[in-house]
Amino acid sequence: MPEDEKRLAGVRARIESIIDPVPTPAQSALVMRLLRSFATNTPAAVDALLDSLDDPGELRERAHSLRGSADNIGAGELAAACAALEEQARAGTIADPAGSAGRIRAEADEALRAVLALADELARR
């Protein structure tokens, strides 16, 4: 399965785990708010995280927060990248800041594509 399909499947599985098989209108509205909130807030969260690469304490907090958001929405690869960065920040050294920044940015972009694709799919139902 291509990576983009795996990411979409992860987000879809997470969303399906929190709603009924035939969602109520309230559940559908909640899901759309969750997806839109993630899509709206993630770019700024990524920027803030990357701006804090030189401050391990701030970086740890921002990576932890973004990891939680990614986990909540089913963006496992982004969550894993944030967890790795969080652990490095906790240890006080970032092994490859530029590489870590690139991975976080790429994973966030992929997660956003998956979230927006699912939001579009759900909106058409």
mmCIF file of N, CA and C in Angstrom, residues 3 7-8 10 13 16-18 39 41 48-49 60 62 66 69-70 76 82 89 95 98 101 114 117-118 122 124:
data_model
loop_
_atom_site.group_PDB
_atom_site.id
_atom_site.type_symbol
_atom_site.label_atom_id
_atom_site.label_comp_id
_atom_site.label_asym_id
_atom_site.label_seq_id
_atom_site.Cartn_x
_atom_site.Cartn_y
_atom_site.Cartn_z
ATOM 1 N N GLU A 3 2.385 4.951 0.653
ATOM 2 C CA GLU A 3 2.463 5.681 1.920
ATOM 3 C C GLU A 3 1.285 6.614 2.149
ATOM 4 N N ARG A 7 -1.301 6.478 5.332
ATOM 5 C CA ARG A 7 -1.586 7.603 6.225
ATOM 6 C C ARG A 7 -3.081 7.873 6.288
ATOM 7 N N LEU A 8 -3.729 7.871 5.140
ATOM 8 C CA LEU A 8 -5.175 8.080 5.109
ATOM 9 C C LEU A 8 -5.886 6.965 5.874
ATOM 10 N N GLY A 10 -4.728 5.278 8.369
ATOM 11 C CA GLY A 10 -4.506 5.497 9.796
ATOM 12 C C GLY A 10 -5.449 6.535 10.368
ATOM 13 N N ALA A 13 -9.010 5.064 10.333
ATOM 14 C CA ALA A 13 -9.203 4.080 11.410
ATOM 15 C C ALA A 13 -9.393 4.774 12.751
ATOM 16 N N GLU A 16 -12.861 6.376 12.777
ATOM 17 C CA GLU A 16 -13.886 5.340 12.884
ATOM 18 C C GLU A 16 -13.940 4.715 14.274
ATOM 19 N N SER A 17 -12.832 4.790 15.003
ATOM 20 C CA SER A 17 -12.815 4.225 16.359
ATOM 21 C C SER A 17 -13.548 5.102 17.371
ATOM 22 N N ILE A 18 -13.831 6.342 16.999
ATOM 23 C CA ILE A 18 -14.488 7.238 17.958
ATOM 24 C C ILE A 18 -15.934 7.572 17.595
ATOM 25 N N ALA A 39 -6.153 20.500 10.826
ATOM 26 C CA ALA A 39 -5.650 21.118 9.601
ATOM 27 C C ALA A 39 -5.315 22.591 9.803
ATOM 28 N N ASN A 41 -4.592 24.145 12.845
ATOM 29 C CA ASN A 41 -3.607 24.408 13.886
ATOM 30 C C ASN A 41 -2.238 23.779 13.661
ATOM 31 N N ALA A 48 6.192 26.559 15.197
ATOM 32 C CA ALA A 48 6.637 26.856 16.566
ATOM 33 C C ALA A 48 7.611 25.793 17.061
ATOM 34 N N LEU A 49 7.333 24.542 16.770
ATOM 35 C CA LEU A 49 8.231 23.465 17.178
ATOM 36 C C LEU A 49 9.596 23.659 16.529
ATOM 37 N N ARG A 60 10.825 20.180 23.776
ATOM 38 C CA ARG A 60 10.190 19.001 24.372
ATOM 39 C C ARG A 60 8.696 19.235 24.529
ATOM 40 N N ARG A 62 6.749 21.433 22.955
ATOM 41 C CA ARG A 62 6.071 21.577 21.651
ATOM 42 C C ARG A 62 5.976 20.234 20.923
ATOM 43 N N LEU A 66 2.419 18.430 19.885
ATOM 44 C CA LEU A 66 2.128 18.036 18.510
ATOM 45 C C LEU A 66 1.974 16.523 18.408
ATOM 46 N N SER A 69 -1.554 15.679 19.464
ATOM 47 C CA SER A 69 -2.520 16.014 18.416
ATOM 48 C C SER A 69 -2.475 14.985 17.288
ATOM 49 N N ALA A 70 -1.269 14.615 16.905
ATOM 50 C CA ALA A 70 -1.110 13.635 15.825
ATOM 51 C C ALA A 70 -1.674 12.279 16.240
ATOM 52 N N GLY A 76 0.030 8.575 12.761
ATOM 53 C CA GLY A 76 1.054 7.826 13.484
ATOM 54 C C GLY A 76 2.476 8.180 13.130
ATOM 55 N N CYS A 82 7.577 13.147 16.207
ATOM 56 C CA CYS A 82 7.539 14.064 17.354
ATOM 57 C C CYS A 82 8.047 13.382 18.617
ATOM 58 N N ALA A 89 15.099 15.922 22.939
ATOM 59 C CA ALA A 89 15.051 17.174 23.703
ATOM 60 C C ALA A 89 15.137 16.891 25.193
ATOM 61 N N ALA A 95 20.295 15.264 17.793
ATOM 62 C CA ALA A 95 21.354 14.642 17.002
ATOM 63 C C ALA A 95 21.497 15.277 15.620
ATOM 64 N N ALA A 98 18.629 19.645 11.520
ATOM 65 C CA ALA A 98 18.108 19.887 10.172
ATOM 66 C C ALA A 98 17.326 18.668 9.671
ATOM 67 N N ALA A 101 14.053 18.482 11.579
ATOM 68 C CA ALA A 101 13.134 19.508 11.098
ATOM 69 C C ALA A 101 12.503 19.078 9.770
ATOM 70 N N ALA A 114 -3.665 13.737 4.388
ATOM 71 C CA ALA A 114 -4.577 12.651 4.768
ATOM 72 C C ALA A 114 -5.812 13.200 5.476
ATOM 73 N N ALA A 117 -8.010 14.989 2.971
ATOM 74 C CA ALA A 117 -8.660 14.025 2.081
ATOM 75 C C ALA A 117 -9.841 13.368 2.780
ATOM 76 N N LEU A 118 -9.657 13.001 4.052
ATOM 77 C CA LEU A 118 -10.757 12.385 4.782
ATOM 78 C C LEU A 118 -11.879 13.392 5.021
ATOM 79 N N LEU A 122 -15.650 12.797 3.821
ATOM 80 C CA LEU A 122 -16.790 12.820 4.750
ATOM 81 C C LEU A 122 -17.791 13.912 4.377
ATOM 82 N N ARG A 124 -18.627 14.809 1.484
ATOM 83 C CA ARG A 124 -19.416 14.370 0.323
ATOM 84 C C ARG A 124 -20.470 13.345 0.681
#
